[in-house]
Amino acid sequence: MIKFFSLVICLGIFSSFCGNNSEAVAKFGEKVKFAKNSPVKFADFTLVFTGERSVSSDVFPRGFLYQDFTIQNQTEEKTVSWTSGTGDIAPTAFQIGGSSYELELRISDKLGKLAENELVVWKNSRF
C-alpha cells in the first residue's frame, strides 16, 4: 500500500513538471513572458501579442513604434496598443468586461525594468 501511494505522489510531481503549461493562468501584478501570436491567459481575459507597427508623425521624424495586443474575454474582443511615445514610458490603460486594467512594457512602476519579452498587467491599480 505504501508503494502505491509513493507511486501516486511521484506521478503527481512528474506530471506537474511535464504537464501542459498552456493552461497556466498568469497573475496580475507579476512579470509575464509573451511572444507573438502566443496567448497569455489571465483570470479575466486572454491577451495575445499581435506585433509591432510604426506610425509616422509630422512632429517627430522617427514616428512612433506601437506594440499591439488583442484582449479577449467570453463576450468582447479589442485591440490595445502600447507605445513609449516620446520617451515617457507609462502604462496603457484599458477596460474589458466592466473592469479596468493597465498594461506595462519595458519598465514597471512597481517592479522595475522588464525584459524585451515581459509585460505586467495590473487590475484596477489606478482607477
PDB file of C-alpha atoms in Angstrom:
ATOM      1  CA  MET A   1       0.000   0.000   0.000  1.00  0.00           C
ATOM      2  CA  ILE A   2       2.855   2.412   0.813  1.00  0.00           C
ATOM      3  CA  LYS A   3       4.421   1.671  -2.597  1.00  0.00           C
ATOM      4  CA  PHE A   4       1.121   2.548  -4.272  1.00  0.00           C
ATOM      5  CA  PHE A   5       0.897   5.926  -2.503  1.00  0.00           C
ATOM      6  CA  SER A   6       4.564   6.626  -3.269  1.00  0.00           C
ATOM      7  CA  LEU A   7       3.901   5.881  -6.937  1.00  0.00           C
ATOM      8  CA  VAL A   8       0.852   8.191  -6.977  1.00  0.00           C
ATOM      9  CA  ILE A   9       2.863  11.024  -5.373  1.00  0.00           C
ATOM     10  CA  CYS A  10       5.763  10.543  -7.805  1.00  0.00           C
ATOM     11  CA  LEU A  11       3.399  10.570 -10.789  1.00  0.00           C
ATOM     12  CA  GLY A  12       1.749  13.746  -9.496  1.00  0.00           C
ATOM     13  CA  ILE A  13       5.090  15.515  -9.112  1.00  0.00           C
ATOM     14  CA  PHE A  14       6.261  14.285 -12.526  1.00  0.00           C
ATOM     15  CA  SER A  15       3.075  15.438 -14.261  1.00  0.00           C
ATOM     16  CA  SER A  16       3.331  18.886 -12.683  1.00  0.00           C
ATOM     17  CA  PHE A  17       6.772  19.307 -14.249  1.00  0.00           C
ATOM     18  CA  CYS A  18       5.931  17.752 -17.602  1.00  0.00           C
ATOM     19  CA  GLY A  19       2.272  18.697 -17.911  1.00  0.00           C
ATOM     20  CA  ASN A  20       0.852  21.105 -20.449  1.00  0.00           C
ATOM     21  CA  ASN A  21       1.674  24.563 -19.119  1.00  0.00           C
ATOM     22  CA  SER A  22      -0.613  26.301 -21.653  1.00  0.00           C
ATOM     23  CA  GLU A  23      -3.435  26.048 -19.108  1.00  0.00           C
ATOM     24  CA  ALA A  24      -1.493  28.113 -16.574  1.00  0.00           C
ATOM     25  CA  VAL A  25      -3.137  31.396 -15.633  1.00  0.00           C
ATOM     26  CA  ALA A  26      -0.896  34.467 -15.467  1.00  0.00           C
ATOM     27  CA  LYS A  27      -1.223  36.580 -12.332  1.00  0.00           C
ATOM     28  CA  PHE A  28      -1.979  40.286 -12.245  1.00  0.00           C
ATOM     29  CA  GLY A  29       0.900  42.371 -10.907  1.00  0.00           C
ATOM     30  CA  GLU A  30       3.593  39.845 -11.880  1.00  0.00           C
ATOM     31  CA  LYS A  31       6.079  39.750 -14.756  1.00  0.00           C
ATOM     32  CA  VAL A  32       4.787  37.550 -17.574  1.00  0.00           C
ATOM     33  CA  LYS A  33       6.676  36.393 -20.661  1.00  0.00           C
ATOM     34  CA  PHE A  34       4.996  36.909 -24.027  1.00  0.00           C
ATOM     35  CA  ALA A  35       5.670  36.098 -27.671  1.00  0.00           C
ATOM     36  CA  LYS A  36       3.983  36.981 -30.935  1.00  0.00           C
ATOM     37  CA  ASN A  37       0.712  35.092 -31.526  1.00  0.00           C
ATOM     38  CA  SER A  38       1.115  33.145 -28.284  1.00  0.00           C
ATOM     39  CA  PRO A  39      -1.910  33.534 -25.953  1.00  0.00           C
ATOM     40  CA  VAL A  40      -1.350  34.548 -22.325  1.00  0.00           C
ATOM     41  CA  LYS A  41      -4.337  33.598 -20.196  1.00  0.00           C
ATOM     42  CA  PHE A  42      -5.298  35.810 -17.254  1.00  0.00           C
ATOM     43  CA  ALA A  43      -8.228  35.116 -14.928  1.00  0.00           C
ATOM     44  CA  ASP A  44     -10.443  37.692 -16.689  1.00  0.00           C
ATOM     45  CA  PHE A  45      -9.249  37.562 -20.312  1.00  0.00           C
ATOM     46  CA  THR A  46      -6.694  36.236 -22.785  1.00  0.00           C
ATOM     47  CA  LEU A  47      -4.019  38.527 -24.181  1.00  0.00           C
ATOM     48  CA  VAL A  48      -2.184  37.918 -27.472  1.00  0.00           C
ATOM     49  CA  PHE A  49       0.737  39.993 -28.759  1.00  0.00           C
ATOM     50  CA  THR A  50      -0.026  40.539 -32.460  1.00  0.00           C
ATOM     51  CA  GLY A  51       3.063  42.547 -33.419  1.00  0.00           C
ATOM     52  CA  GLU A  52       4.686  45.930 -33.794  1.00  0.00           C
ATOM     53  CA  ARG A  53       3.736  48.725 -36.138  1.00  0.00           C
ATOM     54  CA  SER A  54       5.341  52.036 -36.948  1.00  0.00           C
ATOM     55  CA  VAL A  55       3.274  55.220 -37.184  1.00  0.00           C
ATOM     56  CA  SER A  56       4.746  58.301 -38.842  1.00  0.00           C
ATOM     57  CA  SER A  57       4.447  61.791 -37.397  1.00  0.00           C
ATOM     58  CA  ASP A  58       4.884  65.273 -38.796  1.00  0.00           C
ATOM     59  CA  VAL A  59       6.189  66.480 -35.433  1.00  0.00           C
ATOM     60  CA  PHE A  60       8.500  63.570 -34.578  1.00  0.00           C
ATOM     61  CA  PRO A  61      10.600  62.483 -37.593  1.00  0.00           C
ATOM     62  CA  ARG A  62      11.204  58.973 -36.243  1.00  0.00           C
ATOM     63  CA  GLY A  63       7.496  58.438 -35.662  1.00  0.00           C
ATOM     64  CA  PHE A  64       6.187  56.036 -33.037  1.00  0.00           C
ATOM     65  CA  LEU A  65       6.508  52.299 -32.564  1.00  0.00           C
ATOM     66  CA  TYR A  66       3.389  50.589 -31.214  1.00  0.00           C
ATOM     67  CA  GLN A  67       3.100  47.142 -29.644  1.00  0.00           C
ATOM     68  CA  ASP A  68      -0.362  45.741 -30.413  1.00  0.00           C
ATOM     69  CA  PHE A  69      -2.222  43.198 -28.296  1.00  0.00           C
ATOM     70  CA  THR A  70      -5.605  41.541 -28.741  1.00  0.00           C
ATOM     71  CA  ILE A  71      -7.538  41.265 -25.485  1.00  0.00           C
ATOM     72  CA  GLN A  72     -10.473  38.844 -25.446  1.00  0.00           C
ATOM     73  CA  ASN A  73     -12.915  37.529 -22.879  1.00  0.00           C
ATOM     74  CA  GLN A  74     -16.070  35.488 -23.490  1.00  0.00           C
ATOM     75  CA  THR A  75     -18.076  38.449 -24.780  1.00  0.00           C
ATOM     76  CA  GLU A  76     -15.609  41.083 -26.028  1.00  0.00           C
ATOM     77  CA  GLU A  77     -12.506  41.430 -28.141  1.00  0.00           C
ATOM     78  CA  LYS A  78     -10.455  44.599 -28.528  1.00  0.00           C
ATOM     79  CA  THR A  79      -7.031  45.795 -29.565  1.00  0.00           C
ATOM     80  CA  VAL A  80      -4.833  47.510 -27.000  1.00  0.00           C
ATOM     81  CA  SER A  81      -1.765  49.387 -28.233  1.00  0.00           C
ATOM     82  CA  TRP A  82       1.209  50.320 -26.075  1.00  0.00           C
ATOM     83  CA  THR A  83       3.906  52.818 -27.041  1.00  0.00           C
ATOM     84  CA  SER A  84       6.716  54.575 -25.273  1.00  0.00           C
ATOM     85  CA  GLY A  85       5.591  57.663 -27.210  1.00  0.00           C
ATOM     86  CA  THR A  86       8.087  60.477 -26.835  1.00  0.00           C
ATOM     87  CA  GLY A  87      10.065  58.569 -24.204  1.00  0.00           C
ATOM     88  CA  ASP A  88       7.840  58.991 -21.155  1.00  0.00           C
ATOM     89  CA  ILE A  89       7.212  55.285 -20.631  1.00  0.00           C
ATOM     90  CA  ALA A  90       3.884  54.825 -18.897  1.00  0.00           C
ATOM     91  CA  PRO A  91       1.255  52.087 -18.548  1.00  0.00           C
ATOM     92  CA  THR A  92      -1.545  51.812 -21.095  1.00  0.00           C
ATOM     93  CA  ALA A  93      -4.997  51.709 -19.513  1.00  0.00           C
ATOM     94  CA  PHE A  94      -7.774  49.543 -20.950  1.00  0.00           C
ATOM     95  CA  GLN A  95     -11.149  48.176 -19.939  1.00  0.00           C
ATOM     96  CA  ILE A  96     -12.784  44.847 -20.657  1.00  0.00           C
ATOM     97  CA  GLY A  97     -15.663  43.041 -19.006  1.00  0.00           C
ATOM     98  CA  GLY A  98     -16.522  46.076 -16.893  1.00  0.00           C
ATOM     99  CA  SER A  99     -13.115  46.150 -15.166  1.00  0.00           C
ATOM    100  CA  SER A 100     -10.115  48.422 -15.647  1.00  0.00           C
ATOM    101  CA  TYR A 101      -6.516  47.304 -16.191  1.00  0.00           C
ATOM    102  CA  GLU A 102      -3.083  48.672 -17.026  1.00  0.00           C
ATOM    103  CA  LEU A 103      -0.503  47.131 -19.339  1.00  0.00           C
ATOM    104  CA  GLU A 104       3.184  47.826 -18.713  1.00  0.00           C
ATOM    105  CA  LEU A 105       6.113  47.092 -21.047  1.00  0.00           C
ATOM    106  CA  ARG A 106       9.842  47.892 -20.743  1.00  0.00           C
ATOM    107  CA  ILE A 107       9.515  49.257 -17.202  1.00  0.00           C
ATOM    108  CA  SER A 108       7.044  48.765 -14.386  1.00  0.00           C
ATOM    109  CA  ASP A 109       6.326  51.500 -11.873  1.00  0.00           C
ATOM    110  CA  LYS A 110       6.393  48.899  -9.083  1.00  0.00           C
ATOM    111  CA  LEU A 111       8.579  46.059 -10.424  1.00  0.00           C
ATOM    112  CA  GLY A 112      11.314  47.956 -12.264  1.00  0.00           C
ATOM    113  CA  LYS A 113      12.902  47.107 -15.605  1.00  0.00           C
ATOM    114  CA  LEU A 114      11.168  44.496 -17.760  1.00  0.00           C
ATOM    115  CA  ALA A 115      12.873  42.271 -20.330  1.00  0.00           C
ATOM    116  CA  GLU A 116      12.039  42.729 -24.007  1.00  0.00           C
ATOM    117  CA  ASN A 117       9.583  39.800 -23.851  1.00  0.00           C
ATOM    118  CA  GLU A 118       7.999  40.626 -20.475  1.00  0.00           C
ATOM    119  CA  LEU A 119       4.854  42.523 -19.559  1.00  0.00           C
ATOM    120  CA  VAL A 120       2.862  43.261 -16.420  1.00  0.00           C
ATOM    121  CA  VAL A 121      -0.916  43.672 -16.204  1.00  0.00           C
ATOM    122  CA  TRP A 122      -2.452  45.355 -13.174  1.00  0.00           C
ATOM    123  CA  LYS A 123      -6.137  45.055 -12.346  1.00  0.00           C
ATOM    124  CA  ASN A 124      -7.849  48.228 -11.102  1.00  0.00           C
ATOM    125  CA  SER A 125      -4.491  49.558  -9.963  1.00  0.00           C
ATOM    126  CA  ARG A 126      -5.188  53.259 -10.509  1.00  0.00           C
ATOM    127  CA  PHE A 127      -8.909  53.539 -11.150  1.00  0.00           C
TER     128      PHE A 127
END
